Each structure stands twice: as C-alpha cells, then as structure tokens.
Coordinates of C-alpha atoms in Angstrom, one line a residue:
M1 CA -17.8 -49.8 -26.1
D2 CA -20.5 -52.3 -25.5
K3 CA -18.0 -55.1 -25.8
L4 CA -15.8 -53.4 -23.1
Q5 CA -18.9 -53.0 -20.8
C6 CA -19.5 -56.7 -20.9
F7 CA -15.9 -58.0 -21.1
F8 CA -15.2 -58.0 -17.3
Y9 CA -18.7 -59.1 -16.5
D10 CA -18.5 -62.1 -18.9
Y11 CA -15.1 -62.9 -17.5
F12 CA -16.2 -62.9 -13.7
V13 CA -19.3 -64.9 -14.7
S14 CA -17.3 -67.4 -16.5
I15 CA -14.9 -68.1 -13.5
G16 CA -18.0 -68.8 -11.3
V17 CA -18.7 -65.4 -9.7
S18 CA -22.4 -64.7 -9.1
E19 CA -24.2 -62.3 -11.5
I20 CA -24.7 -59.7 -8.8
S21 CA -21.1 -59.9 -7.6
A22 CA -19.9 -59.8 -11.3
K23 CA -21.8 -56.6 -11.9
Y24 CA -20.1 -54.9 -9.0
F25 CA -16.5 -56.3 -10.1
N26 CA -17.4 -55.1 -13.7
M27 CA -18.2 -51.6 -12.4
L28 CA -15.0 -51.4 -10.3
S29 CA -12.8 -52.6 -13.1
L30 CA -14.4 -50.0 -15.5
L31 CA -13.9 -47.5 -12.8
V32 CA -10.2 -48.3 -12.4
I33 CA -9.8 -48.0 -16.2
L34 CA -11.6 -44.7 -16.3
L35 CA -9.4 -43.3 -13.4
V36 CA -6.3 -44.5 -15.3
I37 CA -7.5 -42.9 -18.5
T38 CA -8.4 -39.6 -16.9
Y39 CA -5.0 -39.5 -15.1
I40 CA -3.0 -40.2 -18.2
A41 CA -5.1 -37.6 -20.3
D42 CA -4.6 -35.1 -17.5
K43 CA -0.8 -35.6 -17.5
I44 CA -0.4 -35.5 -21.3
T45 CA -2.7 -32.5 -21.6
R46 CA -1.0 -30.6 -18.8
R47 CA 2.5 -31.4 -20.3
I48 CA 1.4 -30.3 -23.8
L49 CA -0.3 -27.0 -22.7
I50 CA 2.6 -26.1 -20.2
S51 CA 5.2 -26.8 -23.0
F52 CA 3.3 -24.8 -25.6
F53 CA 2.7 -21.9 -23.3
G54 CA 6.4 -22.0 -22.2
K55 CA 7.6 -21.9 -25.7
F56 CA 5.0 -19.3 -26.9
S57 CA 6.0 -17.0 -24.0
E58 CA 9.7 -17.2 -24.9
R59 CA 8.9 -15.9 -28.5
T60 CA 6.6 -13.0 -27.4
K61 CA 7.7 -9.6 -26.1
T62 CA 4.8 -9.3 -23.6
N63 CA 5.0 -10.9 -20.2
F64 CA 1.3 -11.7 -20.1
D65 CA 1.8 -15.3 -21.2
D66 CA 4.6 -15.7 -18.6
L67 CA 2.2 -14.6 -15.9
L68 CA -0.5 -17.0 -17.2
V69 CA 2.1 -19.8 -16.6
N70 CA 3.0 -18.5 -13.2
N71 CA -0.5 -18.3 -12.1
R72 CA -1.2 -22.0 -13.3
A73 CA -3.7 -21.1 -15.9
P74 CA -2.6 -23.7 -18.4
R75 CA -2.4 -26.4 -15.7
N76 CA -6.0 -25.6 -14.6
I77 CA -7.3 -25.5 -18.2
A78 CA -5.7 -29.0 -18.7
H79 CA -8.0 -30.4 -16.1
L80 CA -10.9 -29.8 -18.5
V81 CA -9.9 -32.6 -20.8
P82 CA -10.2 -35.5 -18.1
L83 CA -13.3 -33.9 -16.7
I84 CA -14.8 -34.1 -20.2
I85 CA -13.7 -37.7 -20.6
T86 CA -15.3 -38.5 -17.3
I87 CA -18.6 -36.9 -18.2
K88 CA -18.7 -38.9 -21.5
L89 CA -17.6 -42.2 -20.0
F90 CA -19.2 -42.4 -16.6
P91 CA -22.6 -43.6 -18.0
V92 CA -20.6 -46.7 -19.4
V93 CA -19.0 -47.5 -15.9
F94 CA -22.4 -47.2 -14.1
K95 CA -24.6 -48.9 -16.8
D96 CA -25.7 -51.6 -14.4
F97 CA -26.3 -49.0 -11.5
P98 CA -28.3 -46.3 -12.8
Q99 CA -29.3 -45.2 -9.3
F100 CA -25.6 -44.1 -8.9
E101 CA -25.6 -42.0 -12.1
I102 CA -27.7 -39.2 -10.5
Y103 CA -25.2 -38.6 -7.7
I104 CA -22.2 -39.0 -9.9
L105 CA -23.8 -36.4 -12.3
I106 CA -24.3 -34.1 -9.4
V107 CA -20.7 -34.4 -8.3
L108 CA -19.5 -33.9 -11.9
K109 CA -21.6 -30.7 -12.3
V110 CA -20.2 -29.3 -9.0
A111 CA -16.6 -30.2 -10.2
T112 CA -17.3 -28.4 -13.5
I113 CA -18.4 -25.2 -11.6
V114 CA -15.5 -25.2 -9.2
L115 CA -12.9 -25.9 -12.1
T116 CA -14.4 -23.1 -14.2
L117 CA -14.1 -20.9 -11.2
W118 CA -10.6 -21.9 -10.7
I119 CA -9.6 -21.2 -14.3
I120 CA -11.3 -17.8 -14.2
R121 CA -9.4 -17.1 -11.0
S122 CA -6.1 -17.9 -12.6
V123 CA -6.9 -15.6 -15.4
L124 CA -7.9 -12.8 -13.2
K125 CA -4.8 -13.2 -11.1
T126 CA -2.7 -13.0 -14.3
F127 CA -4.6 -9.8 -15.3
E128 CA -4.0 -8.5 -11.8
A129 CA -0.2 -9.1 -12.0
Y130 CA -0.1 -7.7 -15.5
F131 CA -1.9 -4.5 -14.6
K132 CA 0.5 -4.0 -11.8
T133 CA 3.3 -3.9 -14.3
L134 CA 1.8 -1.1 -16.2
P135 CA 3.2 2.4 -15.0
R136 CA -0.1 4.1 -15.3
L137 CA -1.9 1.5 -13.2
K138 CA 0.9 0.6 -10.7
D139 CA -0.5 2.8 -8.0
K140 CA -4.2 1.9 -8.5
P141 CA -6.0 -0.6 -6.1
I142 CA -6.2 -3.4 -8.7
D143 CA -6.4 -6.0 -6.0
S144 CA -9.9 -4.5 -5.0
Y145 CA -11.4 -4.7 -8.4
I146 CA -10.1 -8.3 -8.9
Q147 CA -11.5 -9.2 -5.6
V148 CA -14.9 -7.7 -6.4
V149 CA -15.2 -9.8 -9.6
M150 CA -14.1 -12.8 -7.9
L151 CA -16.6 -12.3 -5.1
F152 CA -19.4 -12.0 -7.5
L153 CA -18.3 -15.1 -9.3
W154 CA -18.0 -17.1 -6.2
I155 CA -21.5 -16.0 -5.0
I156 CA -22.8 -17.2 -8.5
G157 CA -20.9 -20.4 -8.3
V158 CA -21.9 -21.4 -4.8
A159 CA -25.5 -20.4 -5.5
S160 CA -25.3 -22.7 -8.5
I161 CA -23.8 -25.5 -6.6
L162 CA -26.5 -25.1 -3.9
A163 CA -29.2 -25.0 -6.6
I164 CA -27.8 -28.3 -8.0
L165 CA -27.7 -30.0 -4.6
I166 CA -31.3 -29.1 -3.7
D167 CA -32.5 -29.8 -7.3
L168 CA -33.8 -26.2 -7.7
S169 CA -33.5 -24.0 -10.8
F170 CA -31.0 -21.3 -10.7
L171 CA -33.6 -18.6 -11.1
K172 CA -35.9 -20.0 -8.4
F173 CA -33.0 -20.3 -6.1
F174 CA -31.9 -16.6 -6.5
T175 CA -35.6 -15.6 -6.1
T176 CA -35.7 -17.4 -2.8
L177 CA -32.3 -16.0 -1.9
G178 CA -33.7 -12.5 -2.4
A179 CA -35.8 -12.9 0.7
A180 CA -32.5 -13.3 2.8
S181 CA -30.9 -10.3 1.3
A182 CA -31.0 -8.4 4.5
V183 CA -29.0 -11.2 6.1
L184 CA -26.6 -11.3 3.1
L185 CA -26.0 -7.5 3.4
L186 CA -25.2 -7.9 7.1
I187 CA -22.7 -10.7 6.4
F188 CA -21.0 -8.9 3.6
K189 CA -21.2 -5.4 5.3
D190 CA -17.5 -5.0 5.5
T191 CA -16.8 -6.3 1.9
I192 CA -19.6 -3.9 0.5
L193 CA -18.1 -0.9 2.5
G194 CA -14.6 -1.8 1.4
F195 CA -15.7 -2.0 -2.3
V196 CA -17.5 1.5 -2.1
A197 CA -14.4 2.8 -0.3
S198 CA -11.9 1.4 -2.8
I199 CA -13.9 2.9 -5.7
Q200 CA -14.0 6.3 -3.9
V201 CA -10.3 6.2 -3.2
A202 CA -9.6 5.4 -6.8
I203 CA -11.9 8.1 -8.2
N204 CA -10.7 10.9 -5.8
D205 CA -7.1 9.7 -6.0
S206 CA -6.8 10.1 -2.3
V207 CA -4.4 7.1 -1.8
R208 CA -2.1 5.2 -4.1
I209 CA 0.0 2.2 -3.6
G210 CA 3.6 3.7 -2.8
D211 CA 2.1 6.7 -0.8
W212 CA 3.4 7.6 2.6
I213 CA 0.5 8.0 5.0
T214 CA 0.0 8.6 8.6
M215 CA -3.0 7.4 10.5
E216 CA -2.5 7.7 14.3
K217 CA -5.8 5.9 15.1
Y218 CA -4.3 2.6 13.8
G219 CA -0.6 3.3 14.6
A220 CA 0.1 3.6 10.8
D221 CA 3.1 5.6 9.6
G222 CA 4.7 4.3 6.4
D223 CA 4.2 3.3 2.8
V224 CA 1.0 1.8 1.3
I225 CA 2.0 -1.6 -0.1
E226 CA -1.5 -3.0 -0.9
I227 CA -5.1 -1.9 -1.3
N228 CA -7.7 -4.5 -1.4
L229 CA -11.5 -5.0 -0.6
S230 CA -11.1 -5.3 3.1
T231 CA -7.8 -3.8 4.2
V232 CA -5.1 -1.4 3.2
Q233 CA -1.6 -2.6 4.1
V234 CA 0.9 0.0 5.4
Q235 CA 4.6 -1.0 5.9
N236 CA 5.6 1.2 8.7
F237 CA 9.1 2.7 8.9
D238 CA 10.1 0.2 11.7
M239 CA 9.2 -2.5 9.1
T240 CA 6.1 -3.6 10.8
I241 CA 2.8 -4.1 8.9
T242 CA -0.4 -2.2 9.9
N243 CA -3.8 -3.3 8.3
I244 CA -6.2 -0.6 8.1
P245 CA -9.9 -1.3 7.1
T246 CA -10.4 0.2 3.5
Y247 CA -13.6 2.0 4.5
A248 CA -11.5 3.8 7.2
L249 CA -9.9 5.9 4.4
I250 CA -13.2 7.7 3.8
S251 CA -14.6 7.6 7.4
D252 CA -11.6 8.6 9.4
S253 CA -8.9 11.3 8.9
F254 CA -5.4 10.5 7.7
K255 CA -2.3 12.4 6.4
N256 CA -0.9 11.7 3.0
W257 CA 2.6 12.9 2.5
R258 CA 2.4 12.5 -1.4
G259 CA 2.3 16.4 -1.8
M260 CA 5.4 16.7 0.1
Q261 CA 7.1 14.0 -1.9
A262 CA 6.0 15.6 -5.2
S263 CA 7.1 19.1 -4.2
G264 CA 10.6 20.6 -4.3
G265 CA 11.5 19.9 -0.8
R266 CA 10.5 18.5 2.7
R267 CA 9.6 20.9 5.3
I268 CA 11.8 21.7 8.4
K269 CA 9.7 23.3 11.1
R270 CA 11.4 23.3 14.5
S271 CA 12.2 25.8 17.2
I272 CA 14.7 26.5 20.0
I273 CA 13.6 28.3 23.3
L274 CA 15.7 31.2 24.4
K275 CA 15.8 32.6 28.0
A276 CA 13.9 35.9 27.9
K277 CA 16.4 37.5 30.5
S278 CA 19.3 36.9 28.0
I279 CA 17.7 39.2 25.3
K280 CA 19.3 42.7 25.3
Y281 CA 20.1 45.9 23.4
L282 CA 23.4 46.0 21.7
N283 CA 25.9 48.8 22.5
D284 CA 28.7 49.9 20.2
K285 CA 31.2 47.5 21.8
D286 CA 28.8 44.5 21.5
I287 CA 28.3 45.5 17.8
E288 CA 32.0 45.7 16.9
K289 CA 32.5 42.3 18.5
L290 CA 29.7 40.7 16.4
K291 CA 31.1 42.3 13.1
K292 CA 33.8 39.6 13.3
I293 CA 31.1 37.1 12.2
E294 CA 31.5 37.3 8.5
L295 CA 27.9 36.4 7.5
I296 CA 26.5 39.5 9.2
T297 CA 29.4 42.0 8.9
T298 CA 27.8 43.8 5.9
Y299 CA 24.4 43.8 7.5
L300 CA 25.8 45.3 10.9
N301 CA 27.8 48.1 9.1
Q302 CA 24.8 49.2 7.1
R303 CA 22.3 48.7 10.0
Q304 CA 24.5 50.6 12.4
K305 CA 25.0 53.5 9.9
D306 CA 21.1 53.7 9.4
I307 CA 20.4 53.7 13.2
N308 CA 23.1 56.3 14.0
A309 CA 21.8 58.6 11.3
F310 CA 18.3 58.3 12.6
N311 CA 19.2 58.9 16.2
E312 CA 21.4 61.9 15.4
G313 CA 18.7 63.3 13.1
K314 CA 16.2 63.1 16.0
N315 CA 18.8 64.2 18.6
V316 CA 18.1 61.2 20.7
D317 CA 19.5 60.9 24.2
K318 CA 21.5 57.7 24.0
S319 CA 22.6 57.8 27.6
V320 CA 19.5 55.6 28.1
M321 CA 19.6 52.5 25.7
I322 CA 15.9 52.3 25.2
N323 CA 15.7 55.7 23.6
G324 CA 15.7 55.9 19.9
R325 CA 16.5 53.0 17.6
N326 CA 18.7 50.1 18.6
M327 CA 19.7 46.6 17.6
T328 CA 19.1 43.6 19.8
N329 CA 21.1 40.4 20.1
L330 CA 18.0 38.5 19.2
G331 CA 17.3 40.5 16.1
V332 CA 20.9 40.1 15.0
F333 CA 20.8 36.4 15.7
R334 CA 17.6 36.1 13.6
K335 CA 19.3 37.8 10.7
Y336 CA 22.4 35.6 11.1
L337 CA 20.3 32.5 11.1
Q338 CA 18.3 33.7 8.0
T339 CA 21.4 34.4 6.0
Y340 CA 23.0 31.2 7.1
I341 CA 20.0 29.1 6.1
E342 CA 19.6 30.9 2.8
Q343 CA 23.3 30.0 2.0
H344 CA 23.1 26.4 3.2
S345 CA 23.7 23.9 0.3
A346 CA 21.0 21.5 1.3
V347 CA 18.2 24.0 1.6
N348 CA 15.8 24.6 -1.3
K349 CA 16.2 28.2 -2.2
D350 CA 13.1 28.3 -4.4
M351 CA 10.8 27.5 -1.3
F352 CA 9.8 29.5 1.7
I353 CA 12.7 30.2 4.2
M354 CA 11.9 32.1 7.4
V355 CA 13.3 32.6 11.0
R356 CA 10.5 33.8 13.3
Q357 CA 9.5 34.3 16.8
L358 CA 6.6 32.3 18.3
A359 CA 4.5 33.5 21.2
P360 CA 6.4 33.7 24.5
T361 CA 5.9 30.8 26.8
P362 CA 6.6 30.4 30.6
Q363 CA 9.9 28.8 29.6
G364 CA 11.0 31.5 27.3
L365 CA 10.9 32.7 23.7
P366 CA 10.6 30.2 21.0
L367 CA 12.7 30.9 17.8
E368 CA 11.5 28.8 14.9
I369 CA 13.3 27.8 11.7
Y370 CA 11.0 27.3 8.8
C371 CA 12.3 26.0 5.5
F372 CA 12.6 23.1 3.1
S373 CA 15.3 20.6 2.6
S374 CA 16.2 19.8 -1.0
D375 CA 16.6 16.1 -0.3
K376 CA 13.3 14.4 0.7
R377 CA 14.7 11.1 1.7
W378 CA 14.0 10.5 5.4
E379 CA 17.5 9.8 6.6
N380 CA 19.1 12.7 4.5
Y381 CA 16.2 15.1 5.7
E382 CA 17.0 14.2 9.3
Y383 CA 20.8 14.7 8.7
I384 CA 20.1 18.1 7.1
M385 CA 17.8 19.3 10.0
S386 CA 20.3 18.0 12.7
D387 CA 23.1 19.9 10.8
L388 CA 21.0 23.1 10.9
F389 CA 20.3 22.9 14.6
D390 CA 23.8 21.7 15.5
H391 CA 25.1 25.0 14.1
T392 CA 22.1 27.1 15.5
L393 CA 22.6 25.7 19.1
A394 CA 26.4 26.2 18.9
A395 CA 25.9 29.9 17.6
V396 CA 23.6 30.9 20.4
P397 CA 26.4 32.0 23.0
Y398 CA 28.2 34.1 20.4
F399 CA 25.1 36.5 20.6
D400 CA 25.0 36.4 24.4
L401 CA 21.8 34.5 24.4
E402 CA 21.0 31.5 26.4
I403 CA 19.1 28.3 25.7
Y404 CA 16.4 27.3 28.1
E405 CA 16.9 24.0 29.9
L406 CA 14.6 22.6 32.4
N407 CA 16.0 22.8 36.0
A408 CA 19.3 24.2 34.7
G409 CA 18.7 27.5 36.5
I410 CA 17.7 26.4 39.9
G411 CA 19.3 28.7 42.5
E412 CA 19.8 31.5 39.9

C-alpha cells in the first residue's frame, strides 16, 4: 500500500513536476483509482446479490423475497461494499492532505447514515407489501404503521447527521432539541394527529381498506383504497379520488356502508306521492273489477266476506258508504304492493318488507316501499329498485289512484 501511495508521487517528481504539484497529482490519481475500484465493486456486488436473490426467490414458496427484489433491498445492500472500501482506503488517498480527511470523514459518516436509512426503508416497504398480501391484514392501515416507523427513523437519522455536522454528541444534541419540542409538536401536529387517528381507527375497526364510506363534508362517496398517516384516500364512484385527513375520521361524522355489505341485502326505501282526492271507498262494483287482479283475488274474496258479515251482523245502513266497515282503493293497493314485493325474486324474503303510509304533505299522501334487495351490487340494486317502481307507478291507475305531479293539475 505504501508503494502505491508513493508510486505516482515518485513518477511525477521524476518527470520534473514540483513536489507540491506532485502531491496533488498523486492524490487525484489515487482518487481516480479509488472511484474505479468502488464502481467495479458496486457493480459486481449488486449483480451477485440480485442474482442470488432472484434464484433464491424462484425456489421458495413465499413471495417475501420477491418483494425484497422489487423494493430494491439487494441493490441498496450492495452499496455497503463500496462504502466500506471507501472508508478503508480514503486515508491512503489523502495521506498528504490530512486537513481534507476531517471533511471526507464527515461526508462518509453522513453517507453511511443515509444508506442505512435507505436499506431499512426498502425492508420496511417489503414488509408493507407482504402484509398487504395476508388476508387477515389486507384491510388494516399498514401504511400508517410503516410511515410512523420511518418517521422516527428519519428523525433519528437527520438528528444524527446534524449532530455530526456541528460536531456535537448525539445525546447532547437531543437534550438541546428537547427545548424546541413545542415547535416540533407544532410542525408535526398533523402527523401526530394522523398517527393517533390511525391507531384508533385500527383498534375500533371503524374503517378498513375496501370499505364504502360517505363523508359529505369532503365530498367523498366511494371505496377506501389507502389509509396512511396524513390522509385516507377514497375512490369515488365517478372514479375521482378524494383525500380526507386521517384525524377527520375520529373528529367528524361519516357513514360506513360495511354493515349493509355484510348483511343479506341492501335497503330500498323510496316513496311515491298519491293525490289525496283520489282516495275513496270501494263499492261492490269496484271490488269485482279489482278481483281480476290475480295477486289479490283471494284477499278480496276473504276480506269482502268478513266485511259483509260484520256489517250484516251490526245491521249497518250501507246507503251511506262511510257507515260500517269498508275497503279503500288505497288499502287494497297497499296490500297488492306488499304481496307483489313479497313474491319478487330479487327481494330478500328473510329481511324486513313493508309498504306504509307516511305523514300527509301539502302535495299528497306518500306511500313508501321498504324492503331489501338480495343483490347488493350498486348497478343491480338500482335495476331492482327501478323495476319495483316501474311496476308500482304503472299499477296506480288500476286502483283509481293518481300520482301527484307538480303543476299537472293547474285549472282542475
């Protein structure tokens, strides 16, 4: 090594170069050799490690090693070899310039810290990708936890670099930094709030990746695709992406549709408004006409028999329709809809089915259908609901009822 240190110096002196210039040329020559050695060592080490990991991943069943390669962990680890060579050989290069060694040593220490952080980041990214492939962890906010670890590592790394640059011990640097903790808390407020929120979200299981959530304040209505420290990404049904602050999940209200998706059906809750003046009692002629509707023929026969028996037993004067018991076109229509929905192939028969009146409004009487579709997929759900109301709206005139339409009755 000593011979190599003096070889170029002796050569330049022998060709008439001054001693001072020979020292500089000697240093530059050795520096070029060092750079070539580190470059070749980096290329060889990288190729060996990548080849080894590639062959090893082909023989193993787990995909963890494949993910290590995808996240460039072997490539980053390979950089350690040229770094170690540089640390060992740089005193040889700068033998005649000891004043440079201090600054070069600082640079190498900083490079070591950065490379170490980069290697750890590659490994953590690998774990993140691997955990996302596990079914039991697929809906957990893995990104948040990895980001928290990386945040602390970067804080320690940056603090170490600053301590090296100002030539202060690590412990003293952090002691000094403690005085500025209030400022740091202010700077990392959102990160801290996001971290606390992600922990609470995970513990309470309030939101998972893949959940359909609605948050009107942020215009979000779609599936959660990512949960990290700072934001929750929601892909809306119009394919746009909404970013919601993670801490908003514990400070603001939102709707999670997971319960509906995990249940046996998706709720249909919609009403039509009937004109109040179209509601009437049914006479025998009206009832006979409605008996032609097969779904309610049996019901009308039995109901008419019961009502006639009651009125005759009470000797009711039926010359006035309001006396005694009667059927109304609205009541029969409700029974028809109830029967129709109960027999509909796309309605879940094990869940609640109801046709009910709501409170009258200035426009008329709302009649609400409340049931659950068997198919929870959005497009199929909309089709089923439309099919129900297509039939309902078309059936209204058969019962001498009328649908309310704004301005449709002007002049009546």
